[in-house]
Short mmCIF file of C-alpha atoms in Angstrom, two decimals:
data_model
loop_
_atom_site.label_atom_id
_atom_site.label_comp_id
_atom_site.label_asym_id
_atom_site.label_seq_id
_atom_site.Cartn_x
_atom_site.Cartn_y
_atom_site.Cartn_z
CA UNK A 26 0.00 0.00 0.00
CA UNK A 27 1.45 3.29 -1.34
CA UNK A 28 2.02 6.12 1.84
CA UNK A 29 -0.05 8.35 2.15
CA UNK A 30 0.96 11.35 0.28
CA UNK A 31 1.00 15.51 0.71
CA UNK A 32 2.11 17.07 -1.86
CA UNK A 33 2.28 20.58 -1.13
CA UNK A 34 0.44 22.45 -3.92
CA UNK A 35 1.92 26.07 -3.64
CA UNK A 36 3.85 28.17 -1.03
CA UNK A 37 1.26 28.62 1.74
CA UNK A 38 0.44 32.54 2.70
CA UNK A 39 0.25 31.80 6.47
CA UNK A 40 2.57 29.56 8.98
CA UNK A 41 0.70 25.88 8.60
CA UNK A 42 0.75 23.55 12.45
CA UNK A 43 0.67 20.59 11.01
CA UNK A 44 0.83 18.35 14.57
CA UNK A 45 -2.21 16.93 13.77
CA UNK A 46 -1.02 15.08 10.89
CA UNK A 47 0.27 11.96 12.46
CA UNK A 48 -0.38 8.23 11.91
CA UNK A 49 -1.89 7.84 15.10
CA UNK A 50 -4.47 10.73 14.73
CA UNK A 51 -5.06 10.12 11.31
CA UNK A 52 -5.56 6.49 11.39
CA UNK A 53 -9.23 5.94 11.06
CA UNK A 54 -10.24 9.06 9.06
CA UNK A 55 -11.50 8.94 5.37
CA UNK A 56 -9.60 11.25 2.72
CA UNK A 57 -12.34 13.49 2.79
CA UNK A 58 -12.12 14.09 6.73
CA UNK A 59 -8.59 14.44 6.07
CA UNK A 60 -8.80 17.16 3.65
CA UNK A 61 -11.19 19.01 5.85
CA UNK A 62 -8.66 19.20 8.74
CA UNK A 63 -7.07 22.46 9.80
CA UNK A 64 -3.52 23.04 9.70
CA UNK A 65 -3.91 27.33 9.25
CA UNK A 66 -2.68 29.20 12.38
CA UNK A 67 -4.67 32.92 10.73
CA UNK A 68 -8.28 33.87 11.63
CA UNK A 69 -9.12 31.86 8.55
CA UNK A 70 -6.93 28.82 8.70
CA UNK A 71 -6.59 26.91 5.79
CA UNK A 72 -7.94 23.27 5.31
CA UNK A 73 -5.38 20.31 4.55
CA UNK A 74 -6.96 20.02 1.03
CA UNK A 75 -6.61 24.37 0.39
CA UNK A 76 -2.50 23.29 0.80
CA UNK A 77 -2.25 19.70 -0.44
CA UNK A 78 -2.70 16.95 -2.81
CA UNK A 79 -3.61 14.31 -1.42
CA UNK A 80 -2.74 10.79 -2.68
CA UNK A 81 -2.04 6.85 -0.98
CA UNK A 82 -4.07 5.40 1.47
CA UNK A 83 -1.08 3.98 4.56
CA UNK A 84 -1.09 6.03 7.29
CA UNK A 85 1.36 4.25 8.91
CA UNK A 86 3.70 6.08 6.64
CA UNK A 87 3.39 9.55 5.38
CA UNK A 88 5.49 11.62 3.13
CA UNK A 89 5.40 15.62 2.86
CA UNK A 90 6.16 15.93 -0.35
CA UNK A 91 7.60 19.81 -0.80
CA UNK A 92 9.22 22.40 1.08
CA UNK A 93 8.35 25.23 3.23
CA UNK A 94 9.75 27.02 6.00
CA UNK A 95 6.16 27.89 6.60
CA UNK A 96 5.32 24.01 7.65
CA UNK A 97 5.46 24.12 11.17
CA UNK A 98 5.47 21.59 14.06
CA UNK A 99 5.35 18.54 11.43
CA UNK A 100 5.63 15.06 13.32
CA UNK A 101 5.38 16.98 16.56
CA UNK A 102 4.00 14.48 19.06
CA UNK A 103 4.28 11.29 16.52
CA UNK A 104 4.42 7.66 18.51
CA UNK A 105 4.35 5.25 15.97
CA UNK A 106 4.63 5.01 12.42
CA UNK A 107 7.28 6.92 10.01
CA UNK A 108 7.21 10.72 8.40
CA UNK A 109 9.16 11.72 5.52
CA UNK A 110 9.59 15.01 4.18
CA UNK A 111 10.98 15.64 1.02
CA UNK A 112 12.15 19.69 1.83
CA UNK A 113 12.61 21.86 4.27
CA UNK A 114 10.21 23.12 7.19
CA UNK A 115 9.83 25.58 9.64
CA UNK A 116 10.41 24.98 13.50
CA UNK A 117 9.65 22.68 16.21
CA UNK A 118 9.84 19.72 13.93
CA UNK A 119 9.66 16.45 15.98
CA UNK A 120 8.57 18.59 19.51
CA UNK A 121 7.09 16.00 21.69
CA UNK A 122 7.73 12.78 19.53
CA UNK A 123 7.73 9.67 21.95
CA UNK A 124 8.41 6.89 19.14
CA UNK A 125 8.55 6.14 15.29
CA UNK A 126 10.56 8.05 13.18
CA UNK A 127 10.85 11.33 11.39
CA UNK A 128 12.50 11.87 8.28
CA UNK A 129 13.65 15.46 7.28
CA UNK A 130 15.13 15.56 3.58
CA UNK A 131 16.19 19.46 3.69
CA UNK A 132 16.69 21.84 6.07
CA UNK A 133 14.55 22.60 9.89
CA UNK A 134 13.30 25.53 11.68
CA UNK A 135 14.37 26.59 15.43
CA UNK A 136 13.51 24.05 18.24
CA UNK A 137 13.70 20.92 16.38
CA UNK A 138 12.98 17.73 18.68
CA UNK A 139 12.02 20.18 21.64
CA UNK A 140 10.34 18.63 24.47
CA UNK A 141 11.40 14.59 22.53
CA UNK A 142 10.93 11.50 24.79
CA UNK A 143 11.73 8.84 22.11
CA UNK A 144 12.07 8.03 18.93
CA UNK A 145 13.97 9.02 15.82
CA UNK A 146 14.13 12.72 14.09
CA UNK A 147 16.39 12.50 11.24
CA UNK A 148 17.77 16.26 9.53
CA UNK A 149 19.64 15.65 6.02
CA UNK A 150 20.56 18.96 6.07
CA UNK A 151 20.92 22.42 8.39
CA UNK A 152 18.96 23.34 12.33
CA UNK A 153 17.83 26.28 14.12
CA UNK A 154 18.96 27.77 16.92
CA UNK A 155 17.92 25.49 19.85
CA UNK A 156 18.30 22.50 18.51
CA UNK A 157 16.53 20.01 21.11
CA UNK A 158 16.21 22.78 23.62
CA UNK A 159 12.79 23.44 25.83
CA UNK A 160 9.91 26.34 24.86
CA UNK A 161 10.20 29.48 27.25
CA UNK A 162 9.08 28.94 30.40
CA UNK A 163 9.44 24.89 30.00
CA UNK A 164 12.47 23.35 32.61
CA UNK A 165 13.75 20.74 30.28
CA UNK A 166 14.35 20.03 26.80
CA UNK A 167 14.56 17.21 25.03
CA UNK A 168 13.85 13.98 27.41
CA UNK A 169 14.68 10.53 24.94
CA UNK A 170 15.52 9.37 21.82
CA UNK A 171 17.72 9.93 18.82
CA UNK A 172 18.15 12.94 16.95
CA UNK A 173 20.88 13.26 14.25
CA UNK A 174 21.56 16.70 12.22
CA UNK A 175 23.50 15.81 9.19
CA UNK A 176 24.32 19.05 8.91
CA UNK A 177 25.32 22.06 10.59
CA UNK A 178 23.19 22.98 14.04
CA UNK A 179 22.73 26.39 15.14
CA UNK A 180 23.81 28.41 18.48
CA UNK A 181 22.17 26.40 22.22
CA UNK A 182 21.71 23.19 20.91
CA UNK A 183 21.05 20.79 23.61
CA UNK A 184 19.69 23.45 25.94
CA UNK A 185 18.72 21.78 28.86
CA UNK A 186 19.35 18.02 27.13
CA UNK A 187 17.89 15.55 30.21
CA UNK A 188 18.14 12.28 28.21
CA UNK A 189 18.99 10.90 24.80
CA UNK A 190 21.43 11.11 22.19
CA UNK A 191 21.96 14.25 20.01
CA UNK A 192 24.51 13.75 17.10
CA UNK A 193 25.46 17.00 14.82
CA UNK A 194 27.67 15.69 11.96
CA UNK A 195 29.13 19.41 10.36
CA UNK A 196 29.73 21.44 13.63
CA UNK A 197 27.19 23.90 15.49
CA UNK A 198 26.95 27.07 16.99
CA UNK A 199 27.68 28.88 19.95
CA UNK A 200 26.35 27.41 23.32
CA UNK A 201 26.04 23.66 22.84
CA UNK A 202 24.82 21.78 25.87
CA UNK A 203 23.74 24.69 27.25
CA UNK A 204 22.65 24.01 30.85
CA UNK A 205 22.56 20.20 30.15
CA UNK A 206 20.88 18.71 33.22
CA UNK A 207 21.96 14.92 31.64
CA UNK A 208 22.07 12.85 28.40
CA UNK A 209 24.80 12.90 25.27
CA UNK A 210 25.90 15.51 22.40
CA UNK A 211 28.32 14.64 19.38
CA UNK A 212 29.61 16.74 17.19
CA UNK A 213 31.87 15.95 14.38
CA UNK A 214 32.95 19.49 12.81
CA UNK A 215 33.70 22.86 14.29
CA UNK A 216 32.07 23.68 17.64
CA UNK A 217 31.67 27.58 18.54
CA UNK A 218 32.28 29.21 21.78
CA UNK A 219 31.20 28.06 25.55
CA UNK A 220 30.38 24.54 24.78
CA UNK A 221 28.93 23.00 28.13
CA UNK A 222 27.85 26.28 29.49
CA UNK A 223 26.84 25.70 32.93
CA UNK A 224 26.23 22.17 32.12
CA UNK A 225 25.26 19.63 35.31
CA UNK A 226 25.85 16.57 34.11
CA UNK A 227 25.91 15.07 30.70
CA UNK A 228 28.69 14.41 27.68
CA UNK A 229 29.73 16.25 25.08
CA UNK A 230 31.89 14.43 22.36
CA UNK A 231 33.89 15.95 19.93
CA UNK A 232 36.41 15.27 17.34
CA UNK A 233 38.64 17.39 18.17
CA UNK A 234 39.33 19.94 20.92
CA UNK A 235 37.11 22.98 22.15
CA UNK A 236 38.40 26.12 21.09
CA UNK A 237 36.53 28.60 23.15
CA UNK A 238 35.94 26.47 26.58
CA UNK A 239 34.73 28.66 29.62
CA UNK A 240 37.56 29.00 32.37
CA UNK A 241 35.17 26.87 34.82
CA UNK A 242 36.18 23.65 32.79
CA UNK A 243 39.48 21.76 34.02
CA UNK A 244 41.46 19.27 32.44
CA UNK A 245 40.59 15.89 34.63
CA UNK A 246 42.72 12.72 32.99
CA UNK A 247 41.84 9.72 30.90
CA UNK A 248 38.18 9.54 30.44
CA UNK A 249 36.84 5.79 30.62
CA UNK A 250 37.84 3.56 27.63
CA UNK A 251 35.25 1.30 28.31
CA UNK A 252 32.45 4.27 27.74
CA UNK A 253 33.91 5.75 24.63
CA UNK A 254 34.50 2.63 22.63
CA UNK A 255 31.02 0.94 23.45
CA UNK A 256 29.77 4.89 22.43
CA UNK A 257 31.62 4.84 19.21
CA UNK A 258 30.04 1.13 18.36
CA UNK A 259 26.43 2.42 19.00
CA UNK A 260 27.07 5.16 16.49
CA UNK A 261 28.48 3.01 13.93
CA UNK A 262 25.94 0.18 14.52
CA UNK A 263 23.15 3.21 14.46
CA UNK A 264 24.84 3.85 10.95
CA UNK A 265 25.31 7.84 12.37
CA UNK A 266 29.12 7.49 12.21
CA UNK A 267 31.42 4.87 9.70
CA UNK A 268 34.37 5.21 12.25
CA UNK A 269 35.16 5.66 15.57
CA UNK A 270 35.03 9.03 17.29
CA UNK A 271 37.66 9.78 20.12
CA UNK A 272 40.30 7.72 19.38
CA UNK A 273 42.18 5.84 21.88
CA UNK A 274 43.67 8.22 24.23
CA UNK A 275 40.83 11.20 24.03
CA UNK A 276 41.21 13.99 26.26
CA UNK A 277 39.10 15.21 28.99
CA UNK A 278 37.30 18.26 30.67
CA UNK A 279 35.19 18.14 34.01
CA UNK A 280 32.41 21.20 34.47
CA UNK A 281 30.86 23.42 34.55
CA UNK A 282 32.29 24.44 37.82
CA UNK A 283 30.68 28.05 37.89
CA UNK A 284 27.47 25.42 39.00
CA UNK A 285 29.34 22.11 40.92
CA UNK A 286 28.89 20.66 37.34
CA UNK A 287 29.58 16.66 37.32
CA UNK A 288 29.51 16.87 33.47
CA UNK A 289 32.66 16.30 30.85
CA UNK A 290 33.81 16.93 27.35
CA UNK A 291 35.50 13.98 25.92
CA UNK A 292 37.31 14.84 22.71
CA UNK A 293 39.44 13.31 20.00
CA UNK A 294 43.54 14.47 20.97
CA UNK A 295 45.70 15.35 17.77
CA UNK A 296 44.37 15.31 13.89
CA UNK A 297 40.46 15.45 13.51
CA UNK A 298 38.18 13.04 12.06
CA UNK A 299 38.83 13.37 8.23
#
């Protein structure tokens, strides 16, 4: 049975939430009730059917098929089933997910996999800022799950990371693992300034050394073997990496200090990961 289908007609003139197109919450309604479902956020939202063409009939798997960054929260609270999207989209892809999987072809808006508790978001290409990272006024970010940036990531991702695994394959911004309360960040690629800021607990891996690391980080010796190399297998058994990351003797920070931080940044010693 073919996936159900959305092909995006033309650019839409207003910002689209599209969390209500799910498997779950779609799963026993008729094309027609489809089509007749809201995704506008103006005084006059649009309908599913004013935006897209729908074809397919599995809603177990759905494909976006176009690009927007007007498509908003698409697979945001998904727990089952698979999402593909063909483009880009706007922000808070994947907020909430707590299975399945999410499959973003192009490019995401700010707060991608905000508020996640399980589950796989998958970014071919470029983040926001706040990759991961909570709402304002929410105490945690994401909370579970996978969530792999092919790309580049913008400045605070991991803000407030509590659990899961958060891999950024061509560097990020400033501010990664901002205030990380637990959980993991890799980053293969260039990381900007204050990496670990006021981080609790948590790792942060990275291929090479921190350029700009706040004074409240100190050099601690060897970092467990043991965790790195069973890390590094995960990530090539996960297909995310095809070699391993740190190397045999990677070095070590403990922080953030400025906040009795029990965290560490592990990172590859010598040449990078080519």
């Amino acid at each position: 049975m073919k996936a159900l289908t959305f092909s995006l007609l033309a650019e839409p003139e207003e910002r689209l939430d599209l969390s209500g197109l799910t498997p779950a919450l779609l799963a026993r309604l008729t094309e027609a009730q489809i089509a007749r479902l809201r995704v506008g956020t103006s005084r006059n939202p649009a309908l599913v059917g004013d935006i897209f063409k729908l074809t397919g009939k599995d809603t177990e798997s759905l494909v976006f098929d176009g690009s927007s960054s007007r498509l908003d929260r698409v697979g945001a609270g998904l727990n089952g089933g698979a999402i593909r999207v063909t483009g880009h989209v706007g922000s808070q892809a994947g907020r909430k997910m707590s299975g399945g999987s999410l499959l973003v072809e192009g490019n995401v808006g700010h707060h991608a996999g905000s508020g996640m508790a399980g589950g796989r978001l998958e970014i071919k290409g470029n983040s926001g800022d706040n990759l991961a990272g909570p709402l304002s006024g929410e105490i945690t970010g994401m909370e579970g799950g996978i969530l792999i940036v092919r790309g580049k990531a913008g400045d605070y991702a991991g803000d407030r990371l509590r659990r899961g695994t958060v891999v950024i394959l061509k560097g990020c911004g400033d501010y990664a693992g901002y205030r990380m309360i637990a959980g993991t960040i890799v980053v293969t690629g260039r990381v900007g300034a204050m990496p670990g800021y006021l981080m609790k607990r948590g790792s942060l891996l990275f291929d090479r050394p921190p350029e700009q690391l706040s004074r409240t980080f100190v050099a601690c010796g060897e970092p467990d073997i043991a965790f790195s190399g069973l890390f590094d297998r995960f990530l090539i058994n996960e297909k995310i990496l095809d070699k391993p990351l740190l190397g045999q003797k990677p070095g070590r920070y403990g922080g953030d200090n400025a906040v009795s931080g029990k965290g560490e940044i592990l990172f590859r010693r010598g040449s990078q990961m080519s």
